[in-house]
mmCIF file of C-alpha atoms in Angstrom:
data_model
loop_
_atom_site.group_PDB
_atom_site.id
_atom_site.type_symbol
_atom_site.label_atom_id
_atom_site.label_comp_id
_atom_site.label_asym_id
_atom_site.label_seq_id
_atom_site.Cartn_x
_atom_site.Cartn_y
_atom_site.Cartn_z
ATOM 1 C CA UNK A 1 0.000 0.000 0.000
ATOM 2 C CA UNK A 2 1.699 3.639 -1.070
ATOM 3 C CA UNK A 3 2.273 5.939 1.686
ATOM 4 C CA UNK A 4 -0.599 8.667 1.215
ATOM 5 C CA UNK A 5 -3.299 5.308 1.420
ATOM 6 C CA UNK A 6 -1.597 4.945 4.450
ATOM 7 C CA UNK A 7 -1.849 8.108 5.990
ATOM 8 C CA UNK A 8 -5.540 8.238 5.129
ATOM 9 C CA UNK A 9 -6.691 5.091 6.502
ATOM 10 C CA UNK A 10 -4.265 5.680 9.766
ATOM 11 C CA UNK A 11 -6.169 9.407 9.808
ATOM 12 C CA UNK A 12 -9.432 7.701 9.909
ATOM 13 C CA UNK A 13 -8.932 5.266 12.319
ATOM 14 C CA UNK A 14 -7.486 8.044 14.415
ATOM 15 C CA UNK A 15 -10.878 9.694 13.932
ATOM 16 C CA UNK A 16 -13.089 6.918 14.747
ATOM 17 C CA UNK A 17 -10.568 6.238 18.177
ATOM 18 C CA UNK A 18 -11.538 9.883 19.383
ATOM 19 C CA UNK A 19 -14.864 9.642 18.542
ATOM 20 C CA UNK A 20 -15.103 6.231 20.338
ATOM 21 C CA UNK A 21 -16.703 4.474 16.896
ATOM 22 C CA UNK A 22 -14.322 1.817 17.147
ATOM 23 C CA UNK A 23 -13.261 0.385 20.874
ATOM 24 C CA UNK A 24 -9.991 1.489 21.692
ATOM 25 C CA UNK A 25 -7.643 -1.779 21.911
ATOM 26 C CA UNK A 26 -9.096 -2.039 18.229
ATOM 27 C CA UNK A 27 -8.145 0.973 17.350
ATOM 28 C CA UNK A 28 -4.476 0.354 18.386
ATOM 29 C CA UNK A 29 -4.316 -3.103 16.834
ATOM 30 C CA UNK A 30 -5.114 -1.452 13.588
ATOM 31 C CA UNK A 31 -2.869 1.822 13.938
ATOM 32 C CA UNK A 32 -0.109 -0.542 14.965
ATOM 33 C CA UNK A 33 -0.837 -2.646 11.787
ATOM 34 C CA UNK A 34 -0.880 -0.207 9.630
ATOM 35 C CA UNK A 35 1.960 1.964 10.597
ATOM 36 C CA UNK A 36 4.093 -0.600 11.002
ATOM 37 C CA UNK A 37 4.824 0.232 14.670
ATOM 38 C CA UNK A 38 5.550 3.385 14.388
ATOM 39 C CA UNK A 39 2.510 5.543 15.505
ATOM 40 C CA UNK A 40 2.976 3.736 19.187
ATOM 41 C CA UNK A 41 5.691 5.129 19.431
ATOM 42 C CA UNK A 42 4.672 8.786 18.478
ATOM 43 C CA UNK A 43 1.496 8.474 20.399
ATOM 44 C CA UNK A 44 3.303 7.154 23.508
ATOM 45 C CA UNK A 45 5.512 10.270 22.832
ATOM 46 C CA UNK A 46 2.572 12.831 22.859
ATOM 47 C CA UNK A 47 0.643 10.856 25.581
ATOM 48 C CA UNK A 48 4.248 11.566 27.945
ATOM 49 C CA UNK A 49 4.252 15.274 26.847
ATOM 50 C CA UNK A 50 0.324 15.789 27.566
ATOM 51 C CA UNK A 51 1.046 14.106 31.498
ATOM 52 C CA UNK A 52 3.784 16.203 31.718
ATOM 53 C CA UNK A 53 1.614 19.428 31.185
ATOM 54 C CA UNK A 54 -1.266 18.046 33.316
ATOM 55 C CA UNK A 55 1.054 17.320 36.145
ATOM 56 C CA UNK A 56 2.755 21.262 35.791
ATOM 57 C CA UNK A 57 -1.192 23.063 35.499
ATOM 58 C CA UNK A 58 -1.808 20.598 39.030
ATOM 59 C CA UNK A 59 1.464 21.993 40.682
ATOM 60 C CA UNK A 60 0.444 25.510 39.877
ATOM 61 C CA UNK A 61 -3.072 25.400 41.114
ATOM 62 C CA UNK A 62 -1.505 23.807 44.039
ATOM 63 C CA UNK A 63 0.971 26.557 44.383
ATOM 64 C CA UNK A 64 -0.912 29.269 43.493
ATOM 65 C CA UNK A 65 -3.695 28.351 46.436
ATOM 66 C CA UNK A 66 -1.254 28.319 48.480
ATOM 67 C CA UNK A 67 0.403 31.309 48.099
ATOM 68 C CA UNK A 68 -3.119 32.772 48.213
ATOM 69 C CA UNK A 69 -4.173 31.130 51.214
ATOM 70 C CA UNK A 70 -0.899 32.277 52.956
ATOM 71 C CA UNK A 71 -1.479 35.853 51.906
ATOM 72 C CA UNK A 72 -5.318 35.591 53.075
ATOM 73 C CA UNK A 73 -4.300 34.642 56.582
ATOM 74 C CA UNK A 74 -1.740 37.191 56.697
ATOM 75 C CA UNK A 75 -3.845 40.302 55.806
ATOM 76 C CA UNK A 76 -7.610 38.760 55.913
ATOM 77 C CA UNK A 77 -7.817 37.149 59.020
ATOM 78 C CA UNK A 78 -8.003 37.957 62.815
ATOM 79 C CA UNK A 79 -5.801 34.465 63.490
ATOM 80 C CA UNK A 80 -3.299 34.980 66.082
ATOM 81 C CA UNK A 81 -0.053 35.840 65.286
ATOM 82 C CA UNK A 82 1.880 32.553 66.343
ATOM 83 C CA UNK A 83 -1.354 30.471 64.576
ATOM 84 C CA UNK A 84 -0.356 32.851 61.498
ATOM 85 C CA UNK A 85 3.232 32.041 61.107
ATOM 86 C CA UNK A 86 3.013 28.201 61.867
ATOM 87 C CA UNK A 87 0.509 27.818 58.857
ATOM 88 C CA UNK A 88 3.214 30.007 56.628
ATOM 89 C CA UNK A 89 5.732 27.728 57.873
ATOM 90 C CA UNK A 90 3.647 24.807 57.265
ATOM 91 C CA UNK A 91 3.606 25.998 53.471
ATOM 92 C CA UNK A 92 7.303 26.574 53.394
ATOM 93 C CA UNK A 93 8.245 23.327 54.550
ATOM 94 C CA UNK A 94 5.537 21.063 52.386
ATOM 95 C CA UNK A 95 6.646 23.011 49.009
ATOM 96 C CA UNK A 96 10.873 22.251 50.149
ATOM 97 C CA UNK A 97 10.069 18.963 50.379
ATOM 98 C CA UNK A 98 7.504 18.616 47.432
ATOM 99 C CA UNK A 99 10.911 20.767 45.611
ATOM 100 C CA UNK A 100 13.496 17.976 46.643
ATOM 101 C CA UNK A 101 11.319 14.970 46.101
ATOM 102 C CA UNK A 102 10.811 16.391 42.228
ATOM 103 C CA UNK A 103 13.912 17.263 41.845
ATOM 104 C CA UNK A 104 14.910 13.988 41.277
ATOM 105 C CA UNK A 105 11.811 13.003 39.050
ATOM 106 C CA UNK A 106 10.605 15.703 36.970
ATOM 107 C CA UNK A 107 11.836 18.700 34.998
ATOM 108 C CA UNK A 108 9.981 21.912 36.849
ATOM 109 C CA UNK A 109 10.996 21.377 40.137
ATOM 110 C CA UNK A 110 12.057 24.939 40.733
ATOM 111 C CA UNK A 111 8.887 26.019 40.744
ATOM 112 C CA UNK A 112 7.989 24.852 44.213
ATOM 113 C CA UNK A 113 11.777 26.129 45.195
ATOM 114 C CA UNK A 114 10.710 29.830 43.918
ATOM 115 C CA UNK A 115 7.055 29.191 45.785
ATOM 116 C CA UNK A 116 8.767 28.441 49.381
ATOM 117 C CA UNK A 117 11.440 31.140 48.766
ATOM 118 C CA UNK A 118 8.662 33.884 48.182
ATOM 119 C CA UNK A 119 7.259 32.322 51.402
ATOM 120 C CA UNK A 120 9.924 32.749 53.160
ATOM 121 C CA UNK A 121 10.349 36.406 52.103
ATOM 122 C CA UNK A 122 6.394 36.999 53.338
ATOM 123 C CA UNK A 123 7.142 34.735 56.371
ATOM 124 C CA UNK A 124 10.308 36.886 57.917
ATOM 125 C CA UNK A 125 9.497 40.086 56.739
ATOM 126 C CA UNK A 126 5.941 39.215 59.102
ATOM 127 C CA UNK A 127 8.299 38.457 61.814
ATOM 128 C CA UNK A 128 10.530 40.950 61.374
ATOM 129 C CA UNK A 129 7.527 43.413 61.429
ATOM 130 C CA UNK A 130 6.178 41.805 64.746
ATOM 131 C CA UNK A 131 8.961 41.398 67.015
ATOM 132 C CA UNK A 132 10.802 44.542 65.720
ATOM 133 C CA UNK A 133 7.960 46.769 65.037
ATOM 134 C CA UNK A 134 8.158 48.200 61.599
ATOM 135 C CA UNK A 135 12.020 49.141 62.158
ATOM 136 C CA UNK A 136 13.356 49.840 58.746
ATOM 137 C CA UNK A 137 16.959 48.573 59.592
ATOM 138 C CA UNK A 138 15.842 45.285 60.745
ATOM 139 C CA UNK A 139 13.945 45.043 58.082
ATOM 140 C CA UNK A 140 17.317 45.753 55.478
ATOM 141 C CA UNK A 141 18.877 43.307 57.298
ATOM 142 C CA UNK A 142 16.229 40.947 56.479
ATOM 143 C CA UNK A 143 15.824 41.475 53.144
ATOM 144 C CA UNK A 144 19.540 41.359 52.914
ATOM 145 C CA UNK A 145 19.811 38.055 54.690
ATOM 146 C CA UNK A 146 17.082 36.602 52.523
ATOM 147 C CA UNK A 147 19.129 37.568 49.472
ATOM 148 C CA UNK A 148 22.171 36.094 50.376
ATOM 149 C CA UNK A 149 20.676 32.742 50.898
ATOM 150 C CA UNK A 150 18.927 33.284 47.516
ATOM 151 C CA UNK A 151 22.388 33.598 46.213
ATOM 152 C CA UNK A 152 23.722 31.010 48.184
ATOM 153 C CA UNK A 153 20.992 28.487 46.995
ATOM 154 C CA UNK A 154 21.325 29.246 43.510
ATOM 155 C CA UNK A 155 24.798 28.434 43.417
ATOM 156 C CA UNK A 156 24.736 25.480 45.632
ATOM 157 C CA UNK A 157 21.415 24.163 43.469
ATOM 158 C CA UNK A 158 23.392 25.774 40.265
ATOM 159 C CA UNK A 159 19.681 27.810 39.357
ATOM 160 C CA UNK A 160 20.381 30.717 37.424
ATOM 161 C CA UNK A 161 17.427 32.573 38.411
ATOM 162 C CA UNK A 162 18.130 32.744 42.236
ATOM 163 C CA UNK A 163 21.843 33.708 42.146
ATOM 164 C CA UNK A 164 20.566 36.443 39.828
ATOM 165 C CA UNK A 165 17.661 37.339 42.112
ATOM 166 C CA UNK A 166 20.016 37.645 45.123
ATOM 167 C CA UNK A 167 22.666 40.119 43.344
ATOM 168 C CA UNK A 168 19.712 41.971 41.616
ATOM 169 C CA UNK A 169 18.190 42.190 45.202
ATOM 170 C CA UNK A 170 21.457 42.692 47.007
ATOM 171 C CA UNK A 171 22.065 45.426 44.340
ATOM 172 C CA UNK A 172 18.826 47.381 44.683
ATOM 173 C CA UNK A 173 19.351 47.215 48.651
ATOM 174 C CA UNK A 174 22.428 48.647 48.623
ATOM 175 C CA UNK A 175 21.056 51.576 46.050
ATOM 176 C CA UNK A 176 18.378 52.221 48.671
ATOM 177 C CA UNK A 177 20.680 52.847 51.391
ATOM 178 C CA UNK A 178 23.313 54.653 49.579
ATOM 179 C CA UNK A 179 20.558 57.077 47.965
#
């Protein structure tokens, strides 16, 4: 059979597959048969890629309700302060470990690394504004501290994006207190 007879009838039974005309194993029986293996191993391709961008859209719902949960009991709610910061830290700690247990598994990773680091920001600049109430030098040294370990993560995890975020944010620090 020439190769444009081919690509029809493999186009058709792709069509009755998604339109469930045909049962499934079917379906792959005949693709198989008539592509001579070799749409398996393109579909098994594309089926990997679509799980792969299922699995990132879950981890940013997950990350994004959490980052707006954490800012809603911040600024929303009458919790007490102690209840506050155990539910940020909470948050921190579930999206490190979530970041190391991916980081041996799956490409985008970083993502809960950048989640827990913004956390982290929100979490001791809330401390910093409790215990040493809304002193602008502790709060430079926080903000300094928190870029250094930005830096120092970046190079010890070798991501780009930190180190760079650290000396942007060490940079614009020191511009604020020189000016």
């Amino acid at each position: 059979m020439n190769s444009s007879r081919k690509e029809v009838v493999i186009k058709e039974i792709i069509y009755w597959k998604e339109h469930k005309m045909l049962p499934d194993h079917y379906c792959d029986y005949l693709l198989a048969l008539y592509s001579e293996g070799e749409f398996e191993n393109n579909h098994n391709d594309r089926m990997k890629g679509n799980k792969l961008v299922n699995r990132l859209s879950l981890f940013l719902i997950l990350i994004s309700a959490l980052l707006l949960i954490s800012l809603f009991v911040i600024y929303f709610t009458e919790l007490a302060f102690v209840l506050q910061m155990m539910i940020l830290t909470s948050f921190v700690v579930l999206l490190l470990i979530l970041g190391i247990y991916y980081s041996k598994k799956e490409t985008w990773y970083y993502i809960f690394y950048i989640s827990s680091a913004i956390l982290l920001l929100l979490l001791s600049v809330q401390l910093t504004d409790q215990f040493f109430n809304h002193y602008s030098i502790a709060l430079l040294i926080t903000l300094f501290l928190n870029c250094i370990l930005w830096v120092v993560t970046g190079w010890k995890l070798k991501l780009l994006f930190f180190t760079v975020s650290g000396v942007v944010g060490i940079i614009t620090l020191s511009i604020y207190i020189l000016v």
